[in-house]
Short mmCIF file of C-alpha atoms and ligand atoms in Angstrom, two decimals:
data_model
loop_
_atom_site.label_atom_id
_atom_site.label_comp_id
_atom_site.label_asym_id
_atom_site.label_seq_id
_atom_site.Cartn_x
_atom_site.Cartn_y
_atom_site.Cartn_z
CA MET A 1 17.39 5.27 11.38
CA TYR A 2 20.92 4.17 10.67
CA ALA A 3 22.69 6.13 7.95
CA PHE A 4 22.92 4.63 4.45
CA ASP A 5 23.74 5.74 0.94
CA TYR A 6 21.14 6.17 -1.74
CA CYS A 7 21.21 5.84 -5.49
CA ARG A 8 18.56 6.12 -8.14
CA VAL A 9 18.95 4.05 -11.26
CA ALA A 10 17.29 4.25 -14.67
CA ALA A 11 17.63 0.65 -15.87
CA ALA A 12 17.26 -2.87 -14.46
CA ASP A 13 20.84 -3.92 -15.20
CA GLU A 14 22.09 -0.78 -13.49
CA ALA A 15 20.08 -1.67 -10.37
CA ILE A 16 21.48 -5.19 -10.29
CA ARG A 17 25.03 -3.96 -10.81
CA ALA A 18 24.61 -1.43 -7.98
CA LEU A 19 23.30 -4.16 -5.70
CA ARG A 20 26.21 -6.50 -6.50
CA GLU A 21 28.73 -3.74 -5.89
CA ALA A 22 27.19 -2.77 -2.55
CA GLU A 23 28.39 -4.31 0.67
CA ASP A 24 24.79 -4.84 1.78
CA GLY A 25 22.42 -3.18 -0.69
CA SER A 26 18.67 -3.25 -0.85
CA PHE A 27 16.24 -2.40 -3.64
CA LEU A 28 13.74 0.29 -2.71
CA ALA A 29 10.33 0.39 -4.39
CA GLY A 30 7.42 2.08 -2.55
CA GLY A 31 9.21 1.85 0.78
CA MET A 32 6.01 0.93 2.61
CA THR A 33 7.67 -2.11 4.11
CA LEU A 34 11.35 -1.25 3.90
CA ILE A 35 11.18 2.21 5.49
CA PRO A 36 9.24 1.01 8.58
CA ILE A 37 11.85 -1.75 8.90
CA LEU A 38 14.65 0.82 8.73
CA LYS A 39 12.87 3.06 11.24
CA GLN A 40 12.73 0.16 13.66
CA ARG A 41 16.39 -0.58 12.97
CA LEU A 42 15.57 -4.13 12.03
CA ALA A 43 17.86 -3.92 9.00
CA ARG A 44 21.01 -2.03 8.29
CA PRO A 45 21.61 -1.81 4.53
CA THR A 46 24.62 0.21 3.37
CA VAL A 47 22.86 1.49 0.27
CA LEU A 48 19.30 1.77 -1.00
CA ILE A 49 18.85 1.39 -4.75
CA ASP A 50 15.72 3.28 -5.72
CA LEU A 51 13.88 1.49 -8.53
CA SER A 52 11.32 4.23 -9.13
CA GLY A 53 13.16 5.63 -12.15
CA ILE A 54 13.12 2.33 -14.08
CA VAL A 55 10.35 3.04 -16.59
CA VAL A 56 10.00 -0.57 -17.84
CA LEU A 57 9.03 -1.73 -14.34
CA GLY A 58 5.87 0.37 -14.42
CA GLY A 59 2.63 0.07 -16.27
CA ILE A 60 -0.29 -2.31 -16.60
CA GLY A 61 -1.03 -4.05 -19.89
CA GLU A 62 -2.31 -7.27 -21.46
CA ASP A 63 -1.41 -9.90 -24.04
CA GLU A 64 -3.21 -13.03 -25.34
CA GLN A 65 -2.51 -14.87 -22.09
CA GLY A 66 -3.75 -12.23 -19.69
CA LEU A 67 -2.65 -9.24 -17.66
CA ILE A 68 0.92 -8.02 -17.39
CA LEU A 69 1.43 -5.97 -14.25
CA GLY A 70 4.70 -4.08 -13.88
CA ALA A 71 6.62 -4.59 -10.64
CA LEU A 72 6.25 -0.90 -9.82
CA ALA A 73 2.48 -0.85 -10.36
CA THR A 74 1.15 0.66 -7.16
CA HIS A 75 -1.79 -0.81 -5.28
CA ALA A 76 -3.77 2.34 -6.14
CA GLU A 77 -2.97 1.96 -9.85
CA VAL A 78 -4.06 -1.69 -9.91
CA ALA A 79 -7.23 -0.81 -7.96
CA ALA A 80 -8.14 2.01 -10.37
CA SER A 81 -7.01 0.40 -13.65
CA PRO A 82 -9.96 0.12 -16.07
CA LEU A 83 -8.20 -2.88 -17.66
CA VAL A 84 -7.78 -4.80 -14.40
CA ARG A 85 -11.33 -3.93 -13.35
CA ARG A 86 -12.68 -5.28 -16.60
CA VAL A 87 -10.55 -8.40 -16.90
CA ILE A 88 -10.09 -9.51 -13.26
CA PRO A 89 -12.37 -7.28 -11.14
CA GLY A 90 -11.61 -9.27 -7.98
CA LEU A 91 -7.93 -8.38 -8.29
CA ALA A 92 -8.67 -4.65 -8.48
CA GLU A 93 -10.91 -5.10 -5.45
CA MET A 94 -8.13 -6.88 -3.57
CA ALA A 95 -5.68 -4.06 -4.30
CA ALA A 96 -8.25 -1.52 -3.10
CA GLY A 97 -8.32 -3.30 0.26
CA ILE A 98 -4.60 -3.11 1.00
CA GLY A 99 -3.75 -0.88 3.95
CA ASP A 100 -5.07 2.64 3.44
CA PRO A 101 -5.03 5.14 0.54
CA GLN A 102 -1.60 6.54 1.45
CA VAL A 103 -0.07 3.05 1.56
CA ARG A 104 -1.75 2.23 -1.77
CA HIS A 105 -0.36 5.37 -3.39
CA ARG A 106 3.22 4.20 -2.83
CA GLY A 107 3.25 0.45 -2.15
CA THR A 108 3.95 -1.73 -5.17
CA LEU A 109 3.15 -5.21 -6.44
CA GLY A 110 6.83 -6.13 -6.79
CA GLY A 111 7.62 -5.00 -3.27
CA SER A 112 4.73 -6.96 -1.84
CA LEU A 113 5.69 -10.18 -3.62
CA ALA A 114 9.42 -9.85 -2.87
CA ASN A 115 8.62 -9.26 0.78
CA ASN A 116 6.21 -12.23 1.02
CA ASP A 117 4.83 -11.08 4.33
CA PRO A 118 2.79 -14.01 5.71
CA VAL A 119 -0.14 -11.63 6.27
CA ALA A 120 0.01 -9.80 2.90
CA ASP A 121 -2.77 -9.98 0.32
CA TYR A 122 -1.01 -10.20 -3.05
CA PRO A 123 0.74 -13.54 -2.40
CA ALA A 124 -2.62 -15.30 -1.95
CA ALA A 125 -4.13 -13.64 -5.03
CA MET A 126 -1.16 -14.47 -7.23
CA LEU A 127 -0.93 -18.05 -5.98
CA ALA A 128 -4.64 -18.66 -6.64
CA LEU A 129 -4.45 -16.98 -10.04
CA ASP A 130 -1.50 -19.21 -11.06
CA ALA A 131 0.51 -16.10 -11.93
CA THR A 132 4.06 -16.13 -13.23
CA ILE A 133 6.64 -13.79 -11.75
CA ARG A 134 9.08 -12.58 -14.38
CA THR A 135 12.47 -11.46 -13.12
CA ASP A 136 15.52 -10.07 -14.87
CA ARG A 137 16.70 -13.64 -15.54
CA ARG A 138 13.77 -16.11 -15.53
CA ALA A 139 10.08 -16.79 -15.09
CA ILE A 140 8.97 -18.29 -11.78
CA ALA A 141 5.54 -19.88 -11.30
CA ALA A 142 3.75 -18.60 -8.20
CA ASP A 143 3.67 -22.23 -6.96
CA ASP A 144 7.49 -22.13 -6.77
CA PHE A 145 7.92 -18.49 -5.78
CA PHE A 146 6.66 -18.31 -2.19
CA THR A 147 8.95 -20.50 -0.12
CA GLY A 148 8.23 -19.56 3.51
CA LEU A 149 7.78 -16.68 5.98
CA PHE A 150 9.25 -13.63 4.23
CA GLU A 151 11.07 -16.10 1.93
CA THR A 152 10.91 -16.34 -1.85
CA ALA A 153 12.73 -18.11 -4.66
CA LEU A 154 14.44 -14.83 -5.59
CA ALA A 155 18.24 -14.71 -5.54
CA PRO A 156 19.58 -11.78 -3.46
CA ASP A 157 20.38 -9.76 -6.58
CA GLU A 158 17.29 -10.80 -8.57
CA LEU A 159 14.84 -8.14 -9.66
CA ILE A 160 11.12 -8.70 -10.23
CA MET A 161 10.23 -7.07 -13.56
CA ALA A 162 6.57 -7.92 -14.02
CA VAL A 163 3.86 -10.40 -13.14
CA HIS A 164 1.84 -12.27 -15.76
CA VAL A 165 -1.67 -13.14 -14.66
CA PRO A 166 -3.72 -15.52 -16.79
CA VAL A 167 -7.37 -14.50 -16.98
CA PRO A 168 -9.49 -16.77 -14.78
CA ASP A 169 -13.14 -17.68 -15.35
CA LEU A 170 -13.92 -16.63 -11.79
CA PHE A 171 -11.93 -14.98 -9.02
CA ALA A 172 -12.42 -13.31 -5.67
CA TYR A 173 -10.39 -12.60 -2.54
CA ARG A 174 -11.78 -12.02 0.91
CA LYS A 175 -9.89 -11.18 4.07
CA PHE A 176 -10.71 -10.64 7.69
CA PRO A 177 -8.52 -7.61 8.32
CA ASN A 178 -6.81 -6.93 11.59
CA PRO A 179 -8.72 -3.81 12.62
CA ALA A 180 -5.54 -1.89 13.46
CA SER A 181 -3.13 -2.78 10.65
CA ARG A 182 -5.57 -3.89 7.88
CA TYR A 183 -3.31 -6.87 7.24
CA ALA A 184 -5.10 -10.22 6.91
CA MET A 185 -5.90 -12.25 10.02
CA ALA A 186 -6.97 -14.73 7.38
CA GLY A 187 -7.40 -14.09 3.67
CA VAL A 188 -8.58 -16.54 1.03
CA ALA A 189 -8.33 -16.21 -2.74
CA VAL A 190 -10.41 -18.51 -4.97
CA ALA A 191 -9.83 -18.78 -8.70
CA VAL A 192 -11.45 -20.98 -11.32
CA THR A 193 -9.41 -21.49 -14.49
CA GLY A 194 -9.56 -23.92 -17.38
CA LYS A 195 -7.20 -26.10 -15.35
CA GLY A 196 -9.44 -26.25 -12.27
CA VAL A 197 -10.07 -24.56 -8.95
CA ARG A 198 -7.26 -22.98 -6.94
CA VAL A 199 -7.61 -21.81 -3.35
CA ALA A 200 -4.81 -19.88 -1.62
CA VAL A 201 -4.71 -18.80 2.02
CA THR A 202 -2.74 -15.94 3.58
CA GLY A 203 -2.49 -14.57 7.09
CA ALA A 204 -3.34 -17.83 8.79
CA GLY A 205 -0.73 -20.46 7.96
CA LEU A 206 2.28 -21.22 10.12
CA SER A 207 4.63 -21.02 7.14
CA GLY A 208 3.05 -18.23 5.14
CA VAL A 209 0.80 -18.35 2.10
CA PHE A 210 -0.30 -21.85 1.01
CA ARG A 211 -2.70 -23.64 -1.30
CA MET A 212 -5.60 -25.37 0.41
CA THR A 213 -5.77 -28.46 -1.79
CA ALA A 214 -8.53 -30.15 0.25
CA MET A 215 -10.80 -27.21 -0.54
CA GLU A 216 -9.76 -27.26 -4.19
CA GLU A 217 -10.78 -30.92 -4.47
CA ALA A 218 -14.09 -30.37 -2.70
CA LEU A 219 -14.93 -27.41 -4.92
CA ALA A 220 -13.96 -29.27 -8.10
CA ALA A 221 -16.74 -31.72 -7.24
CA ASP A 222 -19.27 -29.19 -5.92
CA PHE A 223 -18.66 -25.48 -6.46
CA ARG A 224 -20.88 -24.18 -3.70
CA PRO A 225 -19.95 -22.56 -0.36
CA GLU A 226 -21.71 -25.43 1.48
CA ALA A 227 -19.23 -27.87 -0.03
CA LEU A 228 -16.60 -26.36 2.29
CA ASP A 229 -18.49 -27.41 5.43
CA ALA A 230 -17.11 -30.92 5.02
CA VAL A 231 -13.49 -29.77 4.58
CA PRO A 232 -11.54 -29.71 7.83
CA VAL A 233 -9.03 -26.88 8.32
CA PRO A 234 -6.37 -28.29 10.67
CA ALA A 235 -5.70 -25.79 13.48
CA GLY A 236 -2.29 -27.41 13.96
CA GLN A 237 -1.12 -25.73 10.77
CA MET A 238 -2.40 -22.29 11.77
CA ASN A 239 -0.56 -19.36 13.24
CA GLU A 240 -1.33 -18.31 16.81
CA ASP A 241 -0.49 -14.84 18.15
CA LEU A 242 -1.91 -11.99 20.21
CA HIS A 243 -4.48 -11.29 17.50
CA GLY A 244 -6.04 -14.73 17.44
CA SER A 245 -5.70 -18.39 18.33
CA ALA A 246 -4.94 -21.12 15.82
CA ALA A 247 -8.49 -22.51 16.20
CA TYR A 248 -9.96 -19.06 15.52
CA ARG A 249 -7.82 -18.65 12.41
CA ALA A 250 -8.80 -22.11 11.17
CA HIS A 251 -12.45 -21.07 11.55
CA LEU A 252 -11.79 -17.78 9.73
CA VAL A 253 -10.22 -19.62 6.79
CA THR A 254 -13.47 -21.47 6.08
CA VAL A 255 -15.56 -18.31 6.53
CA MET A 256 -13.33 -16.26 4.22
CA ALA A 257 -13.25 -19.08 1.65
CA LYS A 258 -17.05 -19.16 1.63
CA ARG A 259 -17.24 -15.40 1.23
CA ALA A 260 -14.73 -15.47 -1.61
CA LEU A 261 -16.72 -18.22 -3.29
CA ALA A 262 -19.95 -16.30 -2.97
CA ALA A 263 -18.27 -13.20 -4.41
CA ALA A 264 -16.38 -14.91 -7.25
CA ARG A 265 -17.09 -13.50 -10.71
CA MET B 1 26.88 10.95 1.83
CA PRO B 2 24.57 13.97 1.51
CA VAL B 3 22.52 14.22 -1.66
CA THR B 4 21.27 17.36 -3.38
CA VAL B 5 17.50 17.44 -3.85
CA SER B 6 15.27 19.92 -5.62
CA MET B 7 11.53 20.12 -5.18
CA ARG B 8 8.65 22.56 -5.06
CA VAL B 9 7.04 22.90 -1.66
CA ASN B 10 3.75 24.80 -1.51
CA GLY B 11 4.65 26.41 -4.81
CA THR B 12 8.18 27.50 -3.91
CA ALA B 13 11.10 25.87 -5.72
CA LEU B 14 14.00 24.94 -3.48
CA THR B 15 17.26 22.99 -3.51
CA ARG B 16 18.87 21.52 -0.39
CA GLU B 17 21.45 19.00 0.73
CA VAL B 18 19.96 16.09 2.69
CA GLU B 19 21.25 12.93 4.26
CA PRO B 20 19.71 9.93 2.47
CA HIS B 21 18.16 8.66 5.71
CA THR B 22 16.30 11.93 6.37
CA LEU B 23 12.56 11.28 6.28
CA LEU B 24 10.47 13.68 4.25
CA VAL B 25 8.53 14.70 7.36
CA ARG B 26 11.72 15.56 9.15
CA PHE B 27 12.94 17.55 6.18
CA LEU B 28 9.70 19.52 6.05
CA ARG B 29 9.59 20.18 9.78
CA GLU B 30 13.24 20.69 10.64
CA SER B 31 14.92 21.94 7.49
CA LEU B 32 12.01 23.99 6.15
CA GLY B 33 10.32 24.84 9.45
CA LEU B 34 6.94 23.61 8.18
CA THR B 35 5.79 22.16 11.49
CA GLY B 36 2.13 21.85 10.49
CA THR B 37 2.86 18.31 9.36
CA HIS B 38 2.89 16.13 12.49
CA VAL B 39 4.42 12.83 13.57
CA GLY B 40 2.09 10.69 15.61
CA CYS B 41 3.54 7.20 15.41
CA ASP B 42 6.50 5.06 14.53
CA THR B 43 4.58 2.47 12.59
CA SER B 44 3.20 4.28 9.51
CA GLN B 45 -0.33 3.88 10.79
CA CYS B 46 -1.63 7.19 12.19
CA GLY B 47 -1.62 9.54 9.17
CA ALA B 48 -0.72 12.69 11.17
CA CYS B 49 2.08 13.20 8.63
CA VAL B 50 0.01 13.08 5.41
CA VAL B 51 1.10 15.51 2.68
CA HIS B 52 0.57 15.47 -1.07
CA VAL B 53 3.42 14.40 -3.33
CA ASP B 54 2.74 15.05 -7.00
CA GLY B 55 -0.94 15.33 -6.18
CA LEU B 56 -1.31 12.10 -4.20
CA SER B 57 -1.66 11.86 -0.41
CA VAL B 58 1.23 9.98 1.16
CA LYS B 59 2.66 9.42 4.62
CA SER B 60 5.67 11.72 4.81
CA CYS B 61 7.06 9.67 7.72
CA THR B 62 7.38 6.70 5.38
CA MET B 63 9.16 8.41 2.56
CA LEU B 64 12.73 9.65 2.34
CA ALA B 65 13.36 13.26 1.38
CA VAL B 66 15.58 11.98 -1.44
CA GLN B 67 12.60 10.10 -2.87
CA ALA B 68 10.84 13.46 -3.24
CA ASP B 69 13.57 14.83 -5.48
CA GLY B 70 11.87 16.57 -8.41
CA ALA B 71 8.43 16.36 -6.80
CA GLU B 72 5.71 18.88 -6.13
CA ILE B 73 4.84 18.83 -2.43
CA LEU B 74 1.75 20.33 -0.81
CA THR B 75 1.58 20.58 2.97
CA ILE B 76 -1.15 21.92 5.24
CA GLU B 77 0.58 25.32 5.16
CA GLY B 78 -0.05 25.54 1.44
CA LEU B 79 -3.76 24.81 1.59
CA ALA B 80 -5.26 28.11 2.68
CA ALA B 81 -5.34 31.06 0.31
CA THR B 82 -2.52 33.59 0.64
CA ASP B 83 -4.94 36.06 2.25
CA GLY B 84 -5.56 33.49 4.99
CA THR B 85 -8.97 32.31 3.78
CA LEU B 86 -9.24 28.70 4.83
CA HIS B 87 -9.64 25.94 2.27
CA PRO B 88 -13.25 24.67 2.35
CA VAL B 89 -12.12 21.43 4.01
CA GLN B 90 -10.32 23.40 6.74
CA ALA B 91 -13.33 25.68 7.21
CA ALA B 92 -15.68 22.72 7.46
CA PHE B 93 -13.47 21.00 10.08
CA ARG B 94 -13.66 24.17 12.15
CA GLU B 95 -17.39 24.54 11.86
CA HIS B 96 -18.33 20.91 12.48
CA HIS B 97 -16.01 20.17 15.41
CA GLY B 98 -13.80 18.03 13.22
CA LEU B 99 -11.00 18.65 15.68
CA GLN B 100 -10.36 18.83 19.38
CA CYS B 101 -6.64 18.73 20.25
CA GLY B 102 -5.83 19.20 16.57
CA TYR B 103 -2.93 16.79 16.46
CA CYS B 104 -4.40 14.59 13.75
CA THR B 105 -5.98 17.50 11.88
CA PRO B 106 -3.32 18.43 9.29
CA GLY B 107 -3.12 14.81 8.14
CA MET B 108 -6.91 14.38 8.24
CA VAL B 109 -7.41 17.51 6.16
CA MET B 110 -4.76 16.60 3.57
CA SER B 111 -6.19 13.10 3.29
CA ALA B 112 -9.76 14.45 2.95
CA VAL B 113 -8.71 16.91 0.25
CA ASP B 114 -7.25 13.98 -1.69
CA LEU B 115 -10.46 12.00 -1.29
CA LEU B 116 -12.52 14.85 -2.72
CA ARG B 117 -10.18 14.98 -5.71
CA VAL B 118 -10.91 11.35 -6.62
CA ASN B 119 -14.48 11.28 -5.35
CA PRO B 120 -16.20 14.69 -5.19
CA ASP B 121 -19.39 13.19 -3.80
CA PRO B 122 -18.50 10.52 -1.23
CA ASP B 123 -21.04 9.00 1.12
CA GLU B 124 -20.34 8.45 4.79
CA ALA B 125 -19.07 4.89 4.31
CA GLU B 126 -16.68 5.99 1.56
CA ILE B 127 -15.32 8.77 3.78
CA ARG B 128 -14.74 6.38 6.68
CA HIS B 129 -13.08 3.85 4.38
CA TRP B 130 -10.78 6.51 2.87
CA LEU B 131 -9.78 7.84 6.30
CA GLU B 132 -8.73 4.37 7.46
CA GLY B 133 -5.10 5.51 7.61
CA ASN B 134 -5.85 8.59 9.72
CA LEU B 135 -6.28 8.01 13.43
CA CYS B 136 -7.91 10.49 15.81
CA ARG B 137 -7.79 9.97 19.56
CA CYS B 138 -10.23 12.78 20.41
CA THR B 139 -13.24 13.32 18.21
CA GLY B 140 -14.70 9.88 17.67
CA TYR B 141 -14.63 10.72 13.94
CA HIS B 142 -18.26 11.87 13.77
CA GLY B 143 -17.42 15.57 13.41
CA ILE B 144 -14.70 14.72 10.91
CA VAL B 145 -17.07 12.77 8.69
CA THR B 146 -19.70 15.54 8.90
CA ALA B 147 -17.03 18.10 7.99
CA VAL B 148 -15.91 16.14 4.95
CA LEU B 149 -19.51 15.69 3.76
CA ASP B 150 -20.11 19.42 4.10
CA ALA B 151 -16.81 20.36 2.45
CA ALA B 152 -17.66 18.07 -0.46
CA ALA B 153 -20.97 19.86 -0.94
CA ARG B 154 -19.26 23.27 -0.81
CA LEU B 155 -16.56 22.22 -3.26
CA ARG B 156 -19.13 20.84 -5.68
CA ALA B 157 -20.83 24.21 -5.56
CA THR B 158 -17.58 26.13 -6.14
CA PRO B 159 -14.72 23.92 -7.28
CA ARG B 160 -11.22 25.00 -6.38
CA THR B 161 -7.77 23.46 -6.61
CA PRO B 162 -5.89 23.06 -3.35
CA GLY B 163 -3.30 25.75 -2.77
CA GLU B 164 -4.22 27.52 -5.99
CA SER B 165 -3.65 30.95 -4.57
CA ALA B 166 -0.58 29.88 -2.62
CA VAL B 167 1.15 28.72 -5.78
C1 FAD C 301 0.18 0.98 7.47
C2 FAD C 301 0.44 -0.13 6.47
C3 FAD C 301 -0.58 -1.03 6.17
C4 FAD C 301 -0.40 -2.04 5.25
N1 FAD C 301 -1.41 -2.89 5.01
C5 FAD C 301 -1.25 -3.91 4.14
C6 FAD C 301 -2.31 -4.81 3.86
O1 FAD C 301 -3.42 -4.68 4.37
N2 FAD C 301 -2.07 -5.83 2.99
C7 FAD C 301 -0.86 -5.97 2.38
O2 FAD C 301 -0.70 -6.91 1.61
N3 FAD C 301 0.15 -5.14 2.61
C8 FAD C 301 0.00 -4.09 3.47
N4 FAD C 301 1.03 -3.23 3.69
C9 FAD C 301 2.32 -3.44 2.99
C10 FAD C 301 2.30 -2.75 1.63
O3 FAD C 301 1.44 -3.47 0.77
C11 FAD C 301 3.68 -2.63 0.96
O4 FAD C 301 3.48 -1.77 -0.11
C12 FAD C 301 4.31 -3.86 0.37
O5 FAD C 301 4.39 -4.89 1.30
C13 FAD C 301 5.74 -3.57 -0.07
O6 FAD C 301 5.76 -2.85 -1.27
P1 FAD C 301 6.75 -1.61 -1.46
O7 FAD C 301 6.68 -1.24 -2.87
O8 FAD C 301 6.42 -0.56 -0.49
O9 FAD C 301 8.17 -2.27 -1.19
P2 FAD C 301 9.47 -1.75 -0.40
O10 FAD C 301 9.13 -1.47 1.01
O11 FAD C 301 10.13 -0.69 -1.18
O12 FAD C 301 10.34 -3.06 -0.50
C14 FAD C 301 10.00 -4.26 0.19
C15 FAD C 301 11.03 -5.34 -0.11
O13 FAD C 301 10.91 -5.79 -1.46
C16 FAD C 301 12.13 -5.60 -2.18
N5 FAD C 301 11.73 -5.22 -3.53
C17 FAD C 301 10.93 -4.18 -3.88
N6 FAD C 301 10.71 -4.17 -5.20
C18 FAD C 301 11.40 -5.24 -5.72
C19 FAD C 301 11.56 -5.77 -7.04
N7 FAD C 301 10.95 -5.23 -8.11
N8 FAD C 301 12.33 -6.90 -7.20
C20 FAD C 301 12.92 -7.47 -6.13
N9 FAD C 301 12.82 -7.00 -4.85
C21 FAD C 301 12.06 -5.91 -4.65
C22 FAD C 301 12.89 -4.56 -1.39
O14 FAD C 301 14.27 -4.70 -1.56
C23 FAD C 301 12.47 -4.84 0.04
O15 FAD C 301 13.22 -5.89 0.56
C24 FAD C 301 0.87 -2.19 4.60
C25 FAD C 301 1.89 -1.28 4.87
C26 FAD C 301 1.69 -0.26 5.79
C27 FAD C 301 2.81 0.69 6.07
S1 FES C 302 3.55 9.69 11.70
FE1 FES C 302 3.28 9.03 9.66
S2 FES C 302 1.77 7.54 9.86
FE2 FES C 302 2.09 8.12 11.92
S1 FES C 303 -8.34 15.97 17.36
FE1 FES C 303 -7.00 15.11 18.81
S2 FES C 303 -6.22 13.40 17.72
FE2 FES C 303 -7.76 14.09 16.41
#
């Protein structure tokens, strides 16, 4: 690893100030993405600003609209939270399927969203659930947040504070995990809300997480797994790599969508 | 710039200067000489480096020593009793051929101890799911799973906190 400086801050404004003052600073949450990147020398920040001491970024709660998940909520905390399990059980289940227990003990919601890895699970869940990402300066709808491979609407010095998740009528997420990394080869989240059906796909698309509107329309008319048989998934928009061809991923998207539908509650 | 960190490792309080880019595993092995914690990969996937930080199993190769400032660390060296009596999970690994070369074993054991904390009575599928982040190139996992099942039964019969006599 290249050398860098390290600072731990106690408040959001302190973190942002430290980042602005740094030549090339980076926020550090669970480190489950950032530290592997540093080990591979794929990034060379001058200072890491550790967010773990910012108490207001932690915690899991609710208001009239739904769940409020702090940016520092770990995957293990979301998976084990009695509140999340009661209100959106499929979200707790999704968190329980990220990586392995050691990754879940440290990896955070905020880190996962900010990173927007095209094979990560949370982006699909939050996009389907029509969540709102609250930062230090504004609220960003999930529809506007994920802008491309590892790209988000966040400004370089913008800090995710919490995520607001409206309670759906039904929700489930299913992924076909890469057997080595546990990341999604294809993952599909299906949510039914008062506003309609939302289907979001991760792991498969050429430009990262996306909403599968053709499936949403088909399911609005007929909410059964068989309704998806008639919906083509264009292989031309799928990712192709050593783990699978574009045609295989297109096939997986339909299979995962059907499984999510069958599991939705 | 070096940073001063304080933590308790296997019950002993210590304060040291570390470079911010020093990984926790490197700190444990090279600064403290606790070489029971292994490094098996560069990709955070193998789990040979698993230790407990504030009671939770984590990959010490994917954490900076500075992030452990103020924490309570338990490594494989702190698991057995001070008189050398093995922890029930260690004893079960030995009896059920849960190891061959032993490279993955410290991480496997630390991960299994954590599983039995959250789930004292896991079935085989739950054990395999929990050990997803611990890779073994030798055993084929069967002996490991048998060992964890047996250790769980022993611990249910006589509960014990890890490292209790080492602390
Ligand atoms: C072996 C392994 C397996 C994994 N498997 C999966 C998997 O199956 N599915 C999956 O989805 N993920 C998986 N992950 C990734 C894991 O979920 C990470 O926890 C997550 O991607 C990043 O969260 P973090 O808290 O560790 O962030 P960090 O690594 O600390 O940070 C990641 C990025 O986000 C930024 N950041 C962090 N917090 C904030 C914030 N509050 N505001 C703004 N920016 C912020 C950082 O500056 C950095 O650029 C895996 C990781 C590993 C090592
Ligand atoms: S050495 Fe830590 S996961 Fe492989
Ligand atoms: S015993 Fe050799 S790697 Fe597990």
